CSV table of C-alpha atoms in Angstrom, one decimal:
chain,number,residue,atom,x,y,z
A,1,MET,CA,0.1,0.3,-0.5
A,2,THR,CA,1.8,3.0,-1.6
A,3,PHE,CA,1.9,5.7,1.3
A,4,ASP,CA,-0.6,9.3,1.0
A,5,ARG,CA,1.6,12.2,1.3
A,6,ARG,CA,-1.4,14.0,2.8
A,7,ILE,CA,-1.2,12.1,5.5
A,8,VAL,CA,1.8,14.6,6.7
A,9,LEU,CA,0.1,17.5,5.5
A,10,VAL,CA,-2.9,16.6,7.9
A,11,VAL,CA,-0.2,16.0,11.1
A,12,SER,CA,1.2,19.7,9.6
A,13,MET,CA,-1.6,20.9,9.7
A,14,ALA,CA,-3.0,19.6,14.0
A,15,ALA,CA,-0.5,21.1,14.8
A,16,LEU,CA,0.2,24.9,13.9
A,17,ALA,CA,-3.2,24.8,14.9
A,18,VAL,CA,-2.4,23.3,18.4
A,19,PHE,CA,0.2,25.9,19.0
A,20,LEU,CA,-1.8,29.1,17.7
A,21,TYR,CA,-4.2,28.0,20.1
A,22,GLY,CA,-2.6,28.4,23.2
A,23,SER,CA,-2.9,27.1,26.3
A,24,ILE,CA,-5.5,28.1,29.1
A,25,ASP,CA,-3.8,30.5,32.0
A,26,TYR,CA,-5.1,27.9,34.3
A,27,HIS,CA,-3.3,29.5,37.5
A,28,SER,CA,-6.0,32.3,36.6
A,29,MET,CA,-9.8,33.6,37.3
A,30,PRO,CA,-12.1,32.8,36.7
A,31,TYR,CA,-10.9,29.6,34.7
A,32,ALA,CA,-8.8,28.5,37.6
A,33,GLY,CA,-13.3,27.9,39.8
A,34,MET,CA,-14.4,26.0,35.8
A,35,ASP,CA,-14.6,22.7,35.2
A,36,LEU,CA,-10.6,21.4,35.2
A,37,LYS,CA,-10.6,20.8,39.1
A,38,TYR,CA,-13.3,18.5,38.8
A,39,TYR,CA,-10.7,16.6,36.3
A,40,ARG,CA,-7.1,17.7,37.7
A,41,GLU,CA,-8.8,16.0,41.1
A,42,SER,CA,-9.7,13.3,38.8
A,43,ALA,CA,-5.8,12.0,37.5
A,44,SER,CA,-4.9,12.6,41.2
A,45,PHE,CA,-6.1,9.0,42.3
A,46,SER,CA,-4.6,7.8,38.6
A,47,PRO,CA,-3.7,4.4,38.6
A,48,SER,CA,-7.0,4.2,41.1
A,49,ILE,CA,-9.7,5.2,39.5
A,50,ALA,CA,-11.5,8.7,41.2
A,51,SER,CA,-14.2,8.4,42.5
A,52,ASP,CA,-16.2,11.6,45.5
A,53,ILE,CA,-16.2,13.9,42.3
A,54,PRO,CA,-19.4,15.9,41.7
A,55,LYS,CA,-21.5,14.2,38.6
A,56,PRO,CA,-20.8,14.2,35.5
A,57,PHE,CA,-17.5,14.8,36.1
A,58,CYS,CA,-16.7,11.6,37.8
A,59,TYR,CA,-17.4,9.6,35.0
A,60,ARG,CA,-15.5,10.2,32.8
A,61,LEU,CA,-12.5,8.5,34.3
A,62,LEU,CA,-10.0,8.1,30.8
A,63,GLY,CA,-9.0,11.3,29.6
A,64,PRO,CA,-8.3,12.5,33.5
A,65,TRP,CA,-6.8,8.7,33.5
A,66,LEU,CA,-4.2,9.1,30.6
A,67,ALA,CA,-3.1,12.4,32.3
A,68,GLY,CA,-2.4,10.9,35.8
A,69,LEU,CA,0.3,7.9,34.4
A,70,PHE,CA,2.3,11.9,34.0
A,71,PRO,CA,5.0,12.8,36.6
A,72,ASP,CA,3.0,15.7,36.7
A,73,ASP,CA,-0.8,16.4,35.3
A,74,VAL,CA,-0.8,19.5,33.4
A,75,ALA,CA,2.0,17.9,31.4
A,76,GLY,CA,-0.9,14.5,30.9
A,77,PHE,CA,-3.1,17.0,30.8
A,78,ARG,CA,-1.8,19.0,27.0
A,79,ILE,CA,0.1,15.6,25.8
A,80,VAL,CA,-3.1,13.7,25.9
A,81,THR,CA,-5.4,16.3,24.3
A,82,TRP,CA,-2.3,16.9,21.6
A,83,LEU,CA,-1.8,14.0,21.3
A,84,SER,CA,-5.9,12.8,20.5
A,85,ALA,CA,-5.7,16.3,19.0
A,86,LEU,CA,-3.4,15.8,16.0
A,87,LEU,CA,-4.7,11.4,15.4
A,88,LEU,CA,-8.5,12.8,15.2
A,89,ALA,CA,-6.7,15.3,11.6
A,90,ILE,CA,-5.6,11.0,11.0
A,91,LEU,CA,-8.5,9.4,11.9
A,92,PHE,CA,-10.9,12.5,10.5
A,93,TYR,CA,-8.4,12.8,7.6
A,94,ARG,CA,-9.0,8.1,6.8
A,95,LEU,CA,-12.8,8.9,7.1
A,96,LEU,CA,-13.6,10.3,4.6
A,97,LEU,CA,-11.2,8.7,1.9
A,98,SER,CA,-14.1,5.8,3.5
A,99,MET,CA,-16.6,6.9,2.5
A,100,GLY,CA,-14.4,8.5,-0.9
A,101,ILE,CA,-13.6,11.4,-0.8
A,102,SER,CA,-10.5,13.2,-2.4
A,103,PRO,CA,-7.7,13.7,-0.6
A,104,ALA,CA,-7.3,17.1,-1.9
A,105,ALA,CA,-11.2,17.5,-0.5
A,106,GLY,CA,-10.5,15.2,2.8
A,107,ALA,CA,-7.6,17.7,3.4
A,108,ALA,CA,-9.1,20.9,3.0
A,109,ALA,CA,-11.7,19.8,5.7
A,110,VAL,CA,-9.5,18.9,8.5
A,111,PHE,CA,-8.3,22.1,8.1
A,112,PHE,CA,-10.8,23.6,7.8
A,113,LEU,CA,-11.8,21.8,11.6
A,114,VAL,CA,-8.8,22.5,12.8
A,115,MET,CA,-9.0,26.4,11.9
A,116,ASN,CA,-12.4,25.9,14.1
A,117,LYS,CA,-12.0,27.8,17.2
A,118,HIS,CA,-15.3,26.4,18.7
A,119,LEU,CA,-15.4,23.3,17.6
A,120,PHE,CA,-11.0,21.7,17.7
A,121,GLY,CA,-9.6,25.8,19.0
A,122,ILE,CA,-10.3,26.6,22.3
A,123,SER,CA,-10.9,22.2,23.1
A,124,THR,CA,-7.1,22.4,22.7
A,125,TRP,CA,-6.2,25.9,24.3
A,126,ASN,CA,-8.4,23.8,27.7
A,127,PHE,CA,-6.3,20.7,27.4
A,128,PHE,CA,-7.8,20.4,30.5
A,129,GLN,CA,-11.0,18.9,29.2
A,130,VAL,CA,-9.9,16.4,27.4
A,131,LYS,CA,-12.7,13.9,27.3
A,132,ASP,CA,-14.0,16.4,24.7
A,133,THR,CA,-11.2,15.8,22.4
A,134,LEU,CA,-11.0,12.2,23.4
A,135,SER,CA,-15.0,11.4,22.8
A,136,LEU,CA,-14.1,12.9,19.3
A,137,VAL,CA,-11.3,10.3,18.1
A,138,PHE,CA,-13.4,7.4,19.3
A,139,ILE,CA,-16.0,8.3,17.2
A,140,ALA,CA,-14.3,9.2,14.8
A,141,ALA,CA,-12.2,5.4,14.8
A,142,ALA,CA,-15.3,3.8,15.7
A,143,MET,CA,-17.5,4.9,12.3
A,144,LEU,CA,-14.1,4.2,10.6
A,145,ALA,CA,-14.6,0.8,12.1
A,146,MET,CA,-18.6,0.7,11.3
A,147,ARG,CA,-18.3,1.5,7.3
A,148,ARG,CA,-15.6,-0.6,6.8
A,149,ARG,CA,-17.2,-3.5,9.1
A,150,ARG,CA,-15.4,-3.8,11.0
A,151,TRP,CA,-17.0,-5.1,14.0
A,152,GLY,CA,-13.8,-5.6,16.8
A,153,LEU,CA,-12.2,-2.4,16.4
A,154,PHE,CA,-16.2,-1.1,16.8
A,155,SER,CA,-16.4,-2.4,20.1
A,156,ALA,CA,-12.6,-1.2,21.0
A,157,ALA,CA,-13.8,2.0,20.5
A,158,LEU,CA,-17.3,2.2,21.4
A,159,LEU,CA,-16.1,0.9,24.7
A,160,GLY,CA,-12.6,3.5,25.0
A,161,GLY,CA,-15.5,6.1,24.2
A,162,ALA,CA,-17.8,5.0,26.9
A,163,LEU,CA,-14.7,5.1,29.1
A,164,THR,CA,-14.5,8.6,28.7
A,165,GLY,CA,-17.9,9.9,28.2
A,166,GLU,CA,-21.7,10.2,27.3
A,167,LEU,CA,-21.4,11.5,23.9
A,168,ALA,CA,-20.5,8.1,22.0
A,169,MET,CA,-22.2,6.6,23.4
A,170,ILE,CA,-24.8,8.1,20.6
A,171,MET,CA,-23.6,6.4,18.4
A,172,VAL,CA,-25.3,3.1,18.9
A,173,PRO,CA,-28.6,4.4,17.2
A,174,VAL,CA,-26.1,6.2,14.2
A,175,LEU,CA,-25.1,2.7,14.2
A,176,PHE,CA,-28.2,1.8,13.4
A,177,VAL,CA,-29.3,3.7,11.4
A,178,PHE,CA,-26.3,3.3,9.5
A,179,LEU,CA,-27.3,0.0,9.0
A,180,ALA,CA,-31.5,0.2,7.4
A,181,GLY,CA,-29.3,2.6,5.0
A,182,ARG,CA,-27.5,0.5,4.2
A,183,ASP,CA,-29.7,-2.6,3.9
A,184,SER,CA,-31.9,0.1,2.1
A,185,PHE,CA,-30.1,0.9,-0.6
A,186,ARG,CA,-28.6,-2.1,-1.6
A,187,ALA,CA,-32.6,-3.5,-1.9
A,188,GLY,CA,-32.5,-0.2,-4.0
A,189,ASP,CA,-29.7,-0.5,-6.5
A,190,GLY,CA,-27.7,-3.4,-6.3
A,191,ALA,CA,-24.7,-1.0,-4.8
A,192,GLY,CA,-22.6,-1.2,-1.4
A,193,GLU,CA,-21.2,1.5,-0.5
A,194,ASP,CA,-21.8,5.5,-0.6
A,195,ARG,CA,-20.6,6.1,-5.0
A,196,THR,CA,-19.5,10.4,-3.8
A,197,PRO,CA,-17.7,12.1,-7.4
A,198,ALA,CA,-14.2,11.9,-5.4
A,199,ALA,CA,-13.3,7.9,-5.7
A,200,ASN,CA,-11.8,8.2,-9.0
A,201,ARG,CA,-11.1,12.0,-10.4
A,202,ASP,CA,-8.0,12.9,-7.5
A,203,GLY,CA,-7.0,9.6,-6.4
A,204,GLY,CA,-9.6,9.0,-3.6
A,205,ALA,CA,-10.9,5.6,-3.4
A,206,PRO,CA,-13.6,3.6,-2.8
A,207,PRO,CA,-13.9,2.5,0.9
A,208,PRO,CA,-12.6,-0.5,1.0
A,209,ALA,CA,-13.7,-4.9,1.2
A,210,PRO,CA,-14.4,-5.6,4.4
A,211,ARG,CA,-11.7,-7.6,6.1
A,212,ASP,CA,-12.2,-9.6,9.2
A,213,GLY,CA,-14.8,-11.5,8.0
A,214,PHE,CA,-17.9,-9.8,9.2
A,215,ALA,CA,-19.7,-8.2,6.0
A,216,ARG,CA,-23.0,-9.3,5.7
A,217,PRO,CA,-25.9,-9.8,3.0
A,218,ALA,CA,-28.5,-7.6,3.2
A,219,GLY,CA,-31.3,-8.1,5.8
A,220,ARG,CA,-31.3,-7.4,9.9
A,221,GLN,CA,-29.2,-11.3,9.5
A,222,GLY,CA,-26.1,-9.1,9.2
A,223,TRP,CA,-27.2,-7.3,12.6
A,224,ALA,CA,-26.3,-9.4,15.2
A,225,ARG,CA,-22.2,-9.0,15.4
A,226,PRO,CA,-22.9,-4.8,15.1
A,227,ALA,CA,-25.5,-4.6,17.5
A,228,LEU,CA,-22.9,-7.5,20.2
A,229,ALA,CA,-20.5,-5.4,19.1
A,230,CYS,CA,-22.3,-2.5,20.7
A,231,LEU,CA,-23.0,-4.6,24.8
A,232,PRO,CA,-18.7,-3.9,25.9
A,233,ALA,CA,-19.4,-0.4,26.1
A,234,ILE,CA,-23.8,-0.2,27.5
A,235,ALA,CA,-21.8,-2.2,30.0
A,236,ALA,CA,-19.3,-0.8,30.6
A,237,PHE,CA,-21.0,1.9,30.1
A,238,ALA,CA,-23.7,1.4,33.0
A,239,ALA,CA,-21.2,0.0,35.3
A,240,VAL,CA,-19.3,3.3,36.1
A,241,ARG,CA,-22.4,4.6,37.3
A,242,LEU,CA,-23.5,1.9,39.0
A,243,LEU,CA,-19.7,1.9,40.7
A,244,VAL,CA,-18.7,5.1,41.0
A,245,SER,CA,-19.1,6.6,44.4
A,246,SER,CA,-20.2,10.6,43.0
A,247,SER,CA,-19.9,13.9,45.9
A,248,GLY,CA,-23.6,15.3,44.2
A,249,GLY,CA,-23.8,17.2,41.1
A,250,ILE,CA,-26.5,16.3,38.5
A,251,GLY,CA,-26.6,13.5,36.0
A,252,LEU,CA,-28.5,13.1,32.6
A,253,MET,CA,-31.3,14.0,33.5
A,254,GLU,CA,-31.5,16.9,35.5
A,255,SER,CA,-28.7,17.9,32.7
A,256,ALA,CA,-31.6,18.5,30.6
A,257,LEU,CA,-34.3,19.9,33.7
A,258,ARG,CA,-32.2,21.7,34.2
A,259,TYR,CA,-29.7,23.0,30.4
A,260,GLY,CA,-33.4,21.9,27.7
A,261,VAL,CA,-35.1,25.9,29.0
A,262,LYS,CA,-32.5,26.9,26.7
A,263,LEU,CA,-34.1,26.1,23.5
A,264,LYS,CA,-36.8,28.5,24.3
A,265,HIS,CA,-34.1,31.5,23.5
A,266,PRO,CA,-34.0,32.4,19.3
A,267,MET,CA,-29.5,33.8,19.7
A,268,VAL,CA,-29.1,29.4,22.2
A,269,TRP,CA,-29.8,28.4,18.0
A,270,TYR,CA,-27.6,30.5,15.9
A,271,GLY,CA,-25.2,29.7,18.8
A,272,LEU,CA,-26.3,26.4,18.1
A,273,LEU,CA,-26.5,26.2,14.7
A,274,VAL,CA,-24.5,28.9,13.3
A,275,ASN,CA,-21.5,30.1,15.1
A,276,PRO,CA,-20.2,27.7,15.7
A,277,PHE,CA,-19.5,27.0,11.5
A,278,ILE,CA,-18.1,29.5,10.4
A,279,PRO,CA,-17.2,30.8,8.1
A,280,LEU,CA,-19.1,27.6,6.1
A,281,THR,CA,-22.0,27.7,7.9
A,282,PHE,CA,-24.3,28.3,5.0
A,283,ILE,CA,-22.5,26.6,2.6
A,284,PRO,CA,-24.6,23.1,2.6
A,285,LEU,CA,-27.1,25.8,1.5
A,286,ILE,CA,-25.7,27.0,-1.2
A,287,PHE,CA,-25.3,23.6,-2.2
A,288,PHE,CA,-28.6,22.5,-1.7
A,289,ARG,CA,-28.6,19.9,-3.6
A,290,GLU,CA,-26.0,18.7,-2.8
A,291,SER,CA,-26.9,19.0,0.6
A,292,ALA,CA,-29.2,16.4,0.2
A,293,ARG,CA,-28.1,14.3,-2.3
A,294,PHE,CA,-25.5,13.8,0.8
A,295,LEU,CA,-27.3,13.1,2.8
A,296,GLY,CA,-29.4,11.1,2.0
A,297,ARG,CA,-26.8,8.5,0.9
A,298,ASN,CA,-25.0,9.1,4.1
A,299,LEU,CA,-29.5,9.0,6.2
A,300,HIS,CA,-26.4,7.6,10.3
A,301,LEU,CA,-24.2,10.8,8.9
A,302,ALA,CA,-27.7,13.4,9.4
A,303,ALA,CA,-28.7,11.5,12.6
A,304,TYR,CA,-25.9,12.1,13.6
A,305,PHE,CA,-25.7,15.4,14.1
A,306,LEU,CA,-29.7,15.9,15.1
A,307,LEU,CA,-28.3,13.9,18.4
A,308,VAL,CA,-25.3,16.0,18.7
A,309,LEU,CA,-28.0,18.6,19.0
A,310,ALA,CA,-29.9,16.8,21.2
A,311,SER,CA,-27.2,16.9,23.0
A,312,ALA,CA,-26.2,20.4,23.8
A,313,SER,CA,-29.0,21.2,25.0
A,314,PHE,CA,-27.5,18.7,28.6
A,315,GLY,CA,-25.0,22.4,28.9
A,316,SER,CA,-24.9,25.5,29.1
A,317,ASN,CA,-22.0,25.5,26.4
A,318,ASN,CA,-23.3,25.8,23.1
A,319,GLU,CA,-20.7,26.3,20.4
A,320,ARG,CA,-18.5,23.4,22.7
A,321,LEU,CA,-21.9,21.2,22.5
A,322,MET,CA,-21.6,20.7,18.7
A,323,ALA,CA,-18.2,20.5,19.2
A,324,PRO,CA,-19.3,16.2,18.2
A,325,ALA,CA,-20.9,17.4,14.6
A,326,ALA,CA,-17.5,18.3,13.2
A,327,ILE,CA,-17.6,14.8,11.9
A,328,ALA,CA,-20.5,15.0,9.7
A,329,PHE,CA,-20.6,18.8,8.9
A,330,TYR,CA,-16.5,19.3,7.3
A,331,ALA,CA,-17.7,15.4,5.8
A,332,LEU,CA,-20.7,17.6,4.2
A,333,ILE,CA,-18.1,20.5,3.3
A,334,ALA,CA,-16.0,17.5,1.8
A,335,PHE,CA,-18.9,15.9,-0.6
A,336,ILE,CA,-19.7,19.4,-1.8
A,337,ILE,CA,-15.8,21.1,-2.4
A,338,ASP,CA,-15.1,17.3,-4.3
A,339,ALA,CA,-18.6,17.5,-6.5
A,340,ARG,CA,-18.8,21.8,-7.0
A,341,VAL,CA,-15.4,23.3,-6.0
A,342,LEU,CA,-12.7,22.0,-7.6
A,343,PRO,CA,-13.5,21.7,-10.3
A,344,ARG,CA,-13.8,25.2,-10.1
A,345,GLY,CA,-10.5,25.7,-9.3
A,346,LYS,CA,-8.4,25.3,-6.7
A,347,HIS,CA,-8.2,28.7,-6.5
A,348,TRP,CA,-12.0,28.6,-4.3
A,349,ILE,CA,-10.3,25.8,-2.6
A,350,ALA,CA,-7.6,29.2,-2.2
A,351,ILE,CA,-10.6,31.3,-0.6
A,352,LEU,CA,-12.5,29.4,1.5
A,353,ALA,CA,-8.9,27.7,3.4
A,354,ALA,CA,-8.0,31.9,3.6
A,355,ALA,CA,-11.6,32.8,5.5
A,356,ALA,CA,-11.3,29.4,7.4
A,357,ALA,CA,-8.3,31.1,8.5
A,358,LEU,CA,-9.7,34.4,9.2
A,359,SER,CA,-12.3,33.1,11.6
A,360,SER,CA,-9.9,31.4,13.5
A,361,LEU,CA,-8.4,34.1,15.5
A,362,HIS,CA,-9.4,35.4,18.8
A,363,HIS,CA,-9.4,36.9,21.8
A,364,SER,CA,-8.3,35.0,24.0
A,365,ILE,CA,-8.8,31.3,22.9
A,366,ALA,CA,-5.2,31.9,21.0
A,367,ARG,CA,-1.9,32.5,21.7
A,368,PHE,CA,-1.2,35.3,19.7
A,369,PRO,CA,-4.3,37.7,21.1
A,370,LEU,CA,-6.9,39.4,19.5
A,371,PRO,CA,-6.5,42.6,21.6
A,372,GLU,CA,-10.4,42.2,21.9
A,373,ARG,CA,-14.0,41.0,21.4
A,374,SER,CA,-14.6,43.5,19.3
A,375,PHE,CA,-12.1,41.8,16.2
A,376,THR,CA,-13.3,38.3,16.8
A,377,VAL,CA,-16.8,39.2,16.4
A,378,ALA,CA,-15.7,41.9,13.2
A,379,LEU,CA,-13.7,38.6,11.7
A,380,SER,CA,-15.8,36.0,11.8
A,381,GLY,CA,-18.9,38.4,11.1
A,382,GLY,CA,-17.2,39.8,8.2
A,383,SER,CA,-15.8,36.5,6.7
A,384,LEU,CA,-19.4,34.4,7.2
A,385,LEU,CA,-20.8,37.5,5.4
A,386,ALA,CA,-18.2,37.9,3.0
A,387,LEU,CA,-17.6,34.2,1.9
A,388,THR,CA,-22.2,33.9,1.6
A,389,LEU,CA,-22.1,36.4,-0.7
A,390,ILE,CA,-19.1,35.0,-2.6
A,391,PHE,CA,-20.6,32.0,-3.4
A,392,LEU,CA,-23.2,33.1,-3.5
A,393,ILE,CA,-22.6,34.8,-6.8
A,394,PHE,CA,-20.6,33.5,-8.7
A,395,PHE,CA,-21.9,29.3,-7.5
A,396,ALA,CA,-25.7,30.1,-6.9
A,397,PRO,CA,-26.7,31.7,-11.0
A,398,LEU,CA,-24.9,28.5,-12.4
A,399,ARG,CA,-27.6,26.8,-11.2
A,400,ARG,CA,-29.8,27.5,-13.6
A,401,ARG,CA,-27.5,27.6,-16.4
A,402,PRO,CA,-28.1,22.7,-17.1
A,403,GLY,CA,-24.0,22.4,-18.0
A,404,GLY,CA,-22.7,25.4,-15.5
A,405,ALA,CA,-20.1,26.3,-16.5
A,406,PRO,CA,-17.2,25.9,-19.1
A,407,GLY,CA,-15.4,23.1,-17.7
A,408,GLU,CA,-17.0,21.8,-14.8
A,409,LYS,CA,-19.0,18.9,-14.6
A,410,SER,CA,-22.4,18.2,-13.3
A,411,SER,CA,-23.2,17.6,-10.7
A,412,MET,CA,-25.7,15.4,-11.7
A,413,ASN,CA,-23.5,12.9,-13.3
A,414,TYR,CA,-22.9,11.5,-9.5
């Protein structure tokens, strides 16, 4: 198997982003009084299991436990979080390739992800929130294993996610949406995988055939092994909550009751659906046909996004709670890049990248911070507005011409 040189690029981009986001000033208020104090306390028990820490922090075992294995817990949190960030970039890139996305579009999507201060930057900046990045690593690994029908790897990734936090468990319903969608797709046209536009144009390869012997023909009889693969994680998730003692705090139901009422406020929806994805927020709407086609062939990603959105009602930091949705959102962006953007020329990728880089700048989440919050608002809002208008002007009119622009393939061929 030939080495994909873009892996080096992907790792380099993620490492540069981690460096540029800098580190939280954990000694100073208000940061010293944030959740990080519970994660540090949990790490102090390692290699034993932490106890008598408030819920839900006492249940998020794996990240602090790994950090606590180091002689200095701060260094441990840094190393575990930063390595997780690099691994996330690699896994997400490999996941995109497994979907038939081209290497060029996949690398671009990774760049957009690591340049997102809300979905990537804040978790590397506040490296004590190791469960955020580590959970995404396990989710990306589980999705990749799921697409390749590697149920042993899927089970291990889901188990790791269950020990890290609550979020990875949404992969259980996502798995069954995926299986139902694959069965329906096979029954409809005899194809077993997505046929996305990148598969043959830019070196992308279709998803590899399963190599673990777990592949099954269409039909519910092929669901037994995937269902069994979920059981270790479900058992671990339940056992942690039954056996680990807490010193108070609130559980999932109490969190839903406390924070769920926020959904009646319009600005909360802005924080959930617009601000986290700046500057690319409206690109899927501009290319609505491609978005519909992609989601129609990947219903599990639509379900995954909706489940992440529902889980955001369990907390208050809206943008950070939407971070897991990055996997679905940037997979869609990568598809759109392959279908409509790359055929028009790579200079359009440069425009997208410039907007993403500008919107990544922040007045506190940065090694080289902006002078004040107004600069962050101006750059984020300006990049969103400019990019949306540019793509509306130069791409939306193409829909009225059946052939599209000269030299561009019609997306209807995909």
